[in-house]
mmCIF file of C-alpha atoms and ligand atoms in Angstrom:
data_model
loop_
_atom_site.group_PDB
_atom_site.id
_atom_site.type_symbol
_atom_site.label_atom_id
_atom_site.label_comp_id
_atom_site.label_asym_id
_atom_site.label_seq_id
_atom_site.Cartn_x
_atom_site.Cartn_y
_atom_site.Cartn_z
ATOM 1 C CA MET Y 1 11.106 19.557 6.478
ATOM 2 C CA GLU Y 2 9.179 16.319 8.176
ATOM 3 C CA LYS Y 3 6.407 15.086 5.611
ATOM 4 C CA THR Y 4 3.007 14.730 6.598
ATOM 5 C CA LYS Y 5 1.845 11.106 6.970
ATOM 6 C CA ILE Y 6 -1.164 10.117 5.362
ATOM 7 C CA SER Y 7 -3.400 6.761 6.047
ATOM 8 C CA VAL Y 8 -5.479 6.068 2.859
ATOM 9 C CA VAL Y 9 -8.224 3.080 3.300
ATOM 10 C CA SER Y 10 -6.866 0.363 0.955
ATOM 11 C CA TYR Y 11 -10.103 -0.197 -1.022
ATOM 12 C CA THR Y 12 -11.015 0.618 -4.785
ATOM 13 C CA ASN Y 13 -13.140 3.823 -3.715
ATOM 14 C CA THR Y 14 -10.259 5.943 -2.471
ATOM 15 C CA LEU Y 15 -8.287 5.088 -6.370
ATOM 16 C CA PRO Y 16 -9.471 8.634 -7.384
ATOM 17 C CA PHE Y 17 -8.228 10.075 -4.171
ATOM 18 C CA VAL Y 18 -4.860 8.101 -4.344
ATOM 19 C CA HIS Y 19 -4.420 9.024 -7.915
ATOM 20 C CA GLY Y 20 -4.625 12.582 -7.472
ATOM 21 C CA LEU Y 21 -2.402 12.652 -4.581
ATOM 22 C CA GLN Y 22 0.019 10.546 -6.550
ATOM 23 C CA HIS Y 23 -0.116 13.028 -9.405
ATOM 24 C CA SER Y 24 0.273 16.228 -7.933
ATOM 25 C CA PRO Y 25 2.512 18.668 -6.345
ATOM 26 C CA ILE Y 26 1.516 17.573 -2.638
ATOM 27 C CA ILE Y 27 3.194 14.289 -2.982
ATOM 28 C CA GLU Y 28 6.667 16.287 -2.184
ATOM 29 C CA GLN Y 29 5.330 16.774 1.096
ATOM 30 C CA ILE Y 30 3.608 13.368 2.206
ATOM 31 C CA THR Y 31 3.782 9.815 2.713
ATOM 32 C CA LEU Y 32 1.088 7.684 1.659
ATOM 33 C CA SER Y 33 0.275 4.168 4.265
ATOM 34 C CA PHE Y 34 -2.504 1.733 2.931
ATOM 35 C CA ASP Y 35 -5.052 0.536 5.944
ATOM 36 C CA VAL Y 36 -8.142 -1.123 6.335
ATOM 37 C CA PRO Y 37 -10.501 1.431 7.820
ATOM 38 C CA SER Y 38 -10.480 0.257 11.404
ATOM 39 C CA ARG Y 39 -6.539 0.720 11.282
ATOM 40 C CA CYS Y 40 -6.404 4.318 9.817
ATOM 41 C CA ALA Y 41 -8.330 5.112 12.756
ATOM 42 C CA SER Y 42 -6.089 3.610 15.021
ATOM 43 C CA LYS Y 43 -3.536 5.332 13.571
ATOM 44 C CA LEU Y 44 -4.974 8.805 14.004
ATOM 45 C CA ILE Y 45 -5.655 7.835 17.543
ATOM 46 C CA ASP Y 46 -2.215 6.813 18.860
ATOM 47 C CA GLY Y 47 -0.267 9.711 16.560
ATOM 48 C CA GLN Y 48 1.092 6.767 14.055
ATOM 49 C CA ALA Y 49 -0.482 9.218 10.997
ATOM 50 C CA ASP Y 50 -1.238 12.965 10.849
ATOM 51 C CA LEU Y 51 -4.223 12.893 8.631
ATOM 52 C CA GLY Y 52 -6.155 10.080 7.277
ATOM 53 C CA ILE Y 53 -9.273 9.068 5.532
ATOM 54 C CA VAL Y 54 -11.189 7.880 8.763
ATOM 55 C CA PRO Y 55 -14.336 6.150 9.893
ATOM 56 C CA VAL Y 56 -16.754 8.825 10.970
ATOM 57 C CA ALA Y 57 -17.297 6.336 13.968
ATOM 58 C CA ALA Y 58 -13.769 7.122 15.292
ATOM 59 C CA LEU Y 59 -14.662 10.805 15.567
ATOM 60 C CA LEU Y 60 -15.673 10.016 18.957
ATOM 61 C CA ASP Y 61 -12.193 9.062 19.810
ATOM 62 C CA ILE Y 62 -9.695 10.866 18.280
ATOM 63 C CA ALA Y 63 -8.491 14.016 20.586
ATOM 64 C CA ASN Y 64 -9.338 17.543 18.577
ATOM 65 C CA PRO Y 65 -10.142 16.135 15.234
ATOM 66 C CA GLN Y 66 -9.892 18.336 12.521
ATOM 67 C CA ILE Y 67 -12.061 17.729 9.414
ATOM 68 C CA VAL Y 68 -9.606 19.063 6.329
ATOM 69 C CA SER Y 69 -11.729 18.452 3.369
ATOM 70 C CA ASP Y 70 -15.450 18.759 1.985
ATOM 71 C CA TYR Y 71 -14.607 15.173 0.167
ATOM 72 C CA CYS Y 72 -15.435 11.872 1.403
ATOM 73 C CA LEU Y 73 -16.391 8.524 1.012
ATOM 74 C CA GLY Y 74 -20.411 8.491 1.096
ATOM 75 C CA ALA Y 75 -23.265 7.683 -0.615
ATOM 76 C CA ASP Y 76 -26.773 8.834 -1.235
ATOM 77 C CA GLY Y 77 -28.995 5.615 -1.699
ATOM 78 C CA ALA Y 78 -27.210 2.621 -2.406
ATOM 79 C CA VAL Y 79 -23.383 2.329 -1.635
ATOM 80 C CA ASN Y 80 -22.947 -1.514 -3.171
ATOM 81 C CA SER Y 81 -19.989 -2.418 -0.916
ATOM 82 C CA VAL Y 82 -21.183 -2.182 2.876
ATOM 83 C CA PHE Y 83 -23.889 -4.732 3.594
ATOM 84 C CA ILE Y 84 -25.397 -7.029 5.950
ATOM 85 C CA PHE Y 85 -25.634 -10.265 4.498
ATOM 86 C CA SER Y 86 -27.988 -12.785 5.914
ATOM 87 C CA GLU Y 87 -29.625 -16.009 6.125
ATOM 88 C CA LYS Y 88 -33.008 -14.793 7.264
ATOM 89 C CA PRO Y 89 -35.034 -11.374 6.698
ATOM 90 C CA ALA Y 90 -33.723 -8.457 8.692
ATOM 91 C CA ARG Y 91 -36.355 -8.618 11.413
ATOM 92 C CA GLU Y 92 -35.458 -12.187 12.093
ATOM 93 C CA ILE Y 93 -31.864 -11.622 12.679
ATOM 94 C CA LYS Y 94 -30.929 -12.419 16.325
ATOM 95 C CA THR Y 95 -26.869 -12.851 16.047
ATOM 96 C CA LEU Y 96 -24.486 -10.590 14.203
ATOM 97 C CA ARG Y 97 -21.029 -10.899 13.564
ATOM 98 C CA LEU Y 98 -18.948 -7.754 12.753
ATOM 99 C CA ASP Y 99 -16.476 -6.779 10.185
ATOM 100 C CA ARG Y 100 -13.364 -6.366 11.866
ATOM 101 C CA GLN Y 101 -11.933 -3.775 8.814
ATOM 102 C CA SER Y 102 -15.091 -0.995 9.675
ATOM 103 C CA LYS Y 103 -15.777 1.131 12.468
ATOM 104 C CA THR Y 104 -18.542 2.944 10.493
ATOM 105 C CA SER Y 105 -20.430 0.033 9.092
ATOM 106 C CA ASN Y 106 -20.272 -1.844 12.705
ATOM 107 C CA GLY Y 107 -22.091 0.466 14.193
ATOM 108 C CA LEU Y 108 -24.326 1.410 11.119
ATOM 109 C CA ALA Y 109 -25.420 -2.217 11.289
ATOM 110 C CA GLN Y 110 -26.733 -2.130 15.024
ATOM 111 C CA ILE Y 111 -28.170 1.228 14.770
ATOM 112 C CA LEU Y 112 -29.767 -0.346 12.075
ATOM 113 C CA LEU Y 113 -31.118 -3.040 13.407
ATOM 114 C CA ARG Y 114 -32.166 -1.620 16.413
ATOM 115 C CA HIS Y 115 -33.711 1.779 15.515
ATOM 116 C CA TYR Y 116 -35.289 0.317 12.212
ATOM 117 C CA TRP Y 117 -35.752 -2.956 12.043
ATOM 118 C CA LYS Y 118 -36.402 -2.814 16.063
ATOM 119 C CA GLN Y 119 -34.602 -5.857 16.281
ATOM 120 C CA GLU Y 120 -32.477 -6.598 19.419
ATOM 121 C CA VAL Y 121 -29.323 -8.738 18.448
ATOM 122 C CA THR Y 122 -26.382 -10.379 19.978
ATOM 123 C CA ILE Y 123 -22.947 -9.770 18.558
ATOM 124 C CA VAL Y 124 -20.813 -12.930 18.192
ATOM 125 C CA GLU Y 125 -17.731 -14.095 16.758
ATOM 126 C CA GLY Y 126 -17.840 -17.249 14.333
ATOM 127 C CA ASN Y 127 -21.477 -18.538 13.240
ATOM 128 C CA ALA Y 128 -24.239 -15.937 12.980
ATOM 129 C CA ASP Y 129 -27.423 -15.394 11.243
ATOM 130 C CA ALA Y 130 -26.153 -12.647 9.542
ATOM 131 C CA TYR Y 131 -22.711 -10.524 9.107
ATOM 132 C CA VAL Y 132 -21.673 -7.082 8.279
ATOM 133 C CA GLU Y 133 -18.850 -6.862 5.340
ATOM 134 C CA ILE Y 134 -17.270 -3.824 3.847
ATOM 135 C CA GLY Y 135 -15.257 -2.918 0.989
ATOM 136 C CA ASP Y 136 -13.930 -4.860 -2.021
ATOM 137 C CA ARG Y 137 -14.329 -7.980 -0.594
ATOM 138 C CA THR Y 138 -18.087 -7.740 -1.274
ATOM 139 C CA PHE Y 139 -17.890 -7.190 -5.123
ATOM 140 C CA GLY Y 140 -20.543 -9.268 -6.715
ATOM 141 C CA LYS Y 141 -21.305 -11.157 -3.258
ATOM 142 C CA GLN Y 142 -24.922 -9.846 -3.424
ATOM 143 C CA GLN Y 143 -26.066 -12.954 -4.961
ATOM 144 C CA LEU Y 144 -24.577 -15.522 -2.677
ATOM 145 C CA HIS Y 145 -26.693 -14.810 -0.066
ATOM 146 C CA PRO Y 146 -30.703 -15.289 0.914
ATOM 147 C CA TYR Y 147 -30.451 -11.434 1.920
ATOM 148 C CA ALA Y 148 -28.120 -8.565 1.518
ATOM 149 C CA TYR Y 149 -28.980 -4.997 2.674
ATOM 150 C CA ASP Y 150 -27.197 -2.318 1.476
ATOM 151 C CA LEU Y 151 -26.690 -0.307 4.935
ATOM 152 C CA ALA Y 152 -26.653 3.209 2.503
ATOM 153 C CA PHE Y 153 -29.627 2.451 1.237
ATOM 154 C CA HIS Y 154 -31.466 1.614 4.362
ATOM 155 C CA TRP Y 155 -29.961 4.494 5.868
ATOM 156 C CA ARG Y 156 -31.910 6.679 3.671
ATOM 157 C CA GLU Y 157 -34.772 4.960 4.137
ATOM 158 C CA PHE Y 158 -34.787 5.345 7.817
ATOM 159 C CA THR Y 159 -33.591 8.872 7.907
ATOM 160 C CA GLY Y 160 -33.995 10.116 3.931
ATOM 161 C CA LEU Y 161 -30.614 11.371 4.509
ATOM 162 C CA PRO Y 162 -27.133 10.445 2.650
ATOM 163 C CA PHE Y 163 -24.332 9.553 4.638
ATOM 164 C CA ALA Y 164 -20.704 9.338 4.921
ATOM 165 C CA PHE Y 165 -18.833 6.423 5.987
ATOM 166 C CA ALA Y 166 -15.267 8.176 6.271
ATOM 167 C CA VAL Y 167 -14.086 11.864 5.931
ATOM 168 C CA TRP Y 168 -10.360 13.434 5.786
ATOM 169 C CA VAL Y 169 -9.380 14.201 9.673
ATOM 170 C CA ALA Y 170 -6.182 15.486 10.897
ATOM 171 C CA ASN Y 171 -5.198 15.158 14.711
ATOM 172 C CA LYS Y 172 -2.986 18.310 14.245
ATOM 173 C CA PRO Y 173 -3.090 21.489 12.981
ATOM 174 C CA LEU Y 174 -1.982 21.741 9.345
ATOM 175 C CA SER Y 175 -1.079 24.687 7.704
ATOM 176 C CA PRO Y 176 -3.665 26.687 4.889
ATOM 177 C CA ALA Y 177 -1.568 26.183 1.945
ATOM 178 C CA PHE Y 178 -0.974 22.211 2.766
ATOM 179 C CA VAL Y 179 -4.909 22.087 2.990
ATOM 180 C CA LYS Y 180 -5.189 24.109 -0.044
ATOM 181 C CA GLY Y 181 -2.647 21.669 -2.108
ATOM 182 C CA PHE Y 182 -4.034 18.441 -0.475
ATOM 183 C CA ASN Y 183 -7.691 19.385 -1.580
ATOM 184 C CA GLU Y 184 -6.691 20.495 -4.870
ATOM 185 C CA ALA Y 185 -5.148 16.861 -5.626
ATOM 186 C CA LEU Y 186 -8.047 15.024 -4.358
ATOM 187 C CA ALA Y 187 -10.265 17.529 -6.634
ATOM 188 C CA TYR Y 188 -7.749 16.334 -9.721
ATOM 189 C CA GLY Y 189 -8.015 12.659 -8.839
ATOM 190 C CA LEU Y 190 -11.867 12.632 -8.934
ATOM 191 C CA ASP Y 191 -11.755 14.656 -12.447
ATOM 192 C CA GLN Y 192 -9.836 11.804 -13.694
ATOM 193 C CA ARG Y 193 -12.292 9.086 -12.920
ATOM 194 C CA GLU Y 194 -13.284 8.128 -16.343
ATOM 195 C CA LYS Y 195 -9.447 7.138 -17.144
ATOM 196 C CA LEU Y 196 -8.715 5.110 -13.872
ATOM 197 C CA ILE Y 197 -11.782 3.236 -14.767
ATOM 198 C CA GLU Y 198 -10.650 2.328 -18.134
ATOM 199 C CA LYS Y 199 -7.847 0.681 -16.659
ATOM 200 C CA LEU Y 200 -9.809 -1.400 -14.052
ATOM 201 C CA PRO Y 201 -10.729 -5.131 -15.116
ATOM 202 C CA SER Y 202 -14.108 -5.902 -16.390
ATOM 203 C CA LYS Y 203 -16.460 -7.971 -14.060
ATOM 204 C CA SER Y 204 -19.397 -9.419 -15.217
ATOM 205 C CA ASP Y 205 -21.021 -9.648 -11.610
ATOM 206 C CA PHE Y 206 -19.733 -5.711 -10.438
ATOM 207 C CA ASP Y 207 -19.849 -2.483 -12.668
ATOM 208 C CA TYR Y 208 -16.825 -0.407 -11.793
ATOM 209 C CA ARG Y 209 -18.183 2.867 -13.343
ATOM 210 C CA GLU Y 210 -21.320 2.989 -11.488
ATOM 211 C CA TYR Y 211 -19.743 2.305 -8.594
ATOM 212 C CA LEU Y 212 -16.994 4.981 -8.766
ATOM 213 C CA MET Y 213 -19.167 7.341 -10.791
ATOM 214 C CA GLU Y 214 -22.630 6.911 -9.015
ATOM 215 C CA ASN Y 215 -22.530 4.567 -5.984
ATOM 216 C CA ILE Y 216 -19.676 6.178 -4.011
ATOM 217 C CA ASP Y 217 -20.416 10.326 -3.407
ATOM 218 C CA TYR Y 218 -17.496 11.993 -2.621
ATOM 219 C CA HIS Y 219 -19.031 15.248 -1.695
ATOM 220 C CA TYR Y 220 -19.160 15.973 2.135
ATOM 221 C CA ASN Y 221 -22.051 18.083 1.936
ATOM 222 C CA GLU Y 222 -24.769 19.489 4.154
ATOM 223 C CA GLY Y 223 -26.509 16.149 4.223
ATOM 224 C CA LYS Y 224 -23.643 13.736 4.663
ATOM 225 C CA LYS Y 225 -22.977 16.471 7.844
ATOM 226 C CA ALA Y 226 -26.276 16.059 9.376
ATOM 227 C CA ALA Y 227 -26.118 12.808 9.037
ATOM 228 C CA VAL Y 228 -22.720 11.992 10.709
ATOM 229 C CA SER Y 229 -24.153 14.265 13.756
ATOM 230 C CA MET Y 230 -27.141 12.134 13.633
ATOM 231 C CA PHE Y 231 -24.952 8.785 13.060
ATOM 232 C CA LEU Y 232 -22.753 9.794 16.222
ATOM 233 C CA ARG Y 233 -25.635 10.583 18.733
ATOM 234 C CA LEU Y 234 -27.240 7.120 17.447
ATOM 235 C CA MET Y 235 -23.904 5.654 18.287
ATOM 236 C CA GLU Y 236 -24.185 6.665 21.844
ATOM 237 C CA THR Y 237 -27.202 4.306 22.261
ATOM 238 C CA LEU Y 238 -25.131 1.231 21.422
ATOM 239 C CA GLU Y 239 -23.637 -1.116 24.174
ATOM 240 C CA PRO Y 240 -19.787 -1.252 23.646
ATOM 241 C CA HIS Y 241 -18.367 -4.604 22.335
ATOM 242 C CA PRO Y 242 -14.872 -5.621 22.295
ATOM 243 C CA ILE Y 243 -14.829 -5.911 18.301
ATOM 244 C CA ASN Y 244 -15.819 -2.627 18.070
ATOM 245 C CA HIS Y 245 -12.043 -1.718 19.621
ATOM 246 C CA TYR Y 246 -9.251 -0.741 17.266
ATOM 247 C CA ALA Y 247 -7.489 -2.942 14.678
ATOM 248 C CA GLY Y 248 -3.489 -3.275 15.853
HETATM 249 C C1 LIG M 1 -18.013 2.697 1.085
HETATM 250 C C2 LIG M 1 -17.460 1.993 2.237
HETATM 251 O O1 LIG M 1 -17.132 2.773 3.288
HETATM 252 C C3 LIG M 1 -15.968 2.216 4.037
HETATM 253 C C4 LIG M 1 -16.409 2.232 5.433
HETATM 254 C C5 LIG M 1 -16.193 2.315 6.553
HETATM 255 C C6 LIG M 1 -16.219 1.402 7.587
HETATM 256 O O2 LIG M 1 -17.236 0.846 7.903
HETATM 257 O O3 LIG M 1 -15.604 2.205 8.681
HETATM 258 C C7 LIG M 1 -15.028 3.310 6.572
HETATM 259 C C8 LIG M 1 -14.521 3.714 5.281
HETATM 260 C C9 LIG M 1 -15.030 2.951 3.779
HETATM 261 O O4 LIG M 1 -13.919 2.476 3.444
HETATM 262 C C10 LIG M 1 -16.723 0.821 1.801
HETATM 263 O O5 LIG M 1 -15.359 0.437 2.288
HETATM 264 O O6 LIG M 1 -17.031 -0.019 1.196
#
């Protein structure tokens, strides 16, 4: 039987999911590829993958997306890996550079600037007052910039809601038995977090335990579902911009 092709975000935040999938019976039925989030999205859109942890912004672009898990990459308050790094206070930002690896956070940054900080910005490439950055590249970088805005923290200030950056989406029907085995594998991986954290290097400027146990909130609950609906409605208020297109 043909294996189900799964695209997984290639950052530390998916480590528990990847461990669970690689150490569960479901591994016999799947192939994993590791991709930056914008590429996960494009693979689900063009059918190079069947299932993936996909930026929620891409739910607008996948024909018939099916959310197959109650797990996600989310946060309830600060996430500590999704930022606007800035030379100026948010209410003075005029130009913003987006992150080509992102879909959701590029949208979230523009939503917060427009609707929360009430700031009209121009999206630019190259030099800018501020830039969006996501994933492991941000670890320990908060001190390097005059201003670092954690987008999940400010989303909660704005809406009172938690947030989900990416959810598990299939672009075709999957059997109930497969979905059950897949979710059991994810749950197993989350249970193994403490063991995985012990094997990570210790960094003076970043706390992996706090990140994987507290900052990233893996449960796609009612609050996060409400957040995703609101986020997708707010996305429709943004101007489309070329860098919002999909990676490779
Ligand atoms: C919390 C994170 O969420 C990510 C942000 C995404 C995006 O902006 O499109 C997509 C997937 C997640 O990996 C992170 O990567 O740091």
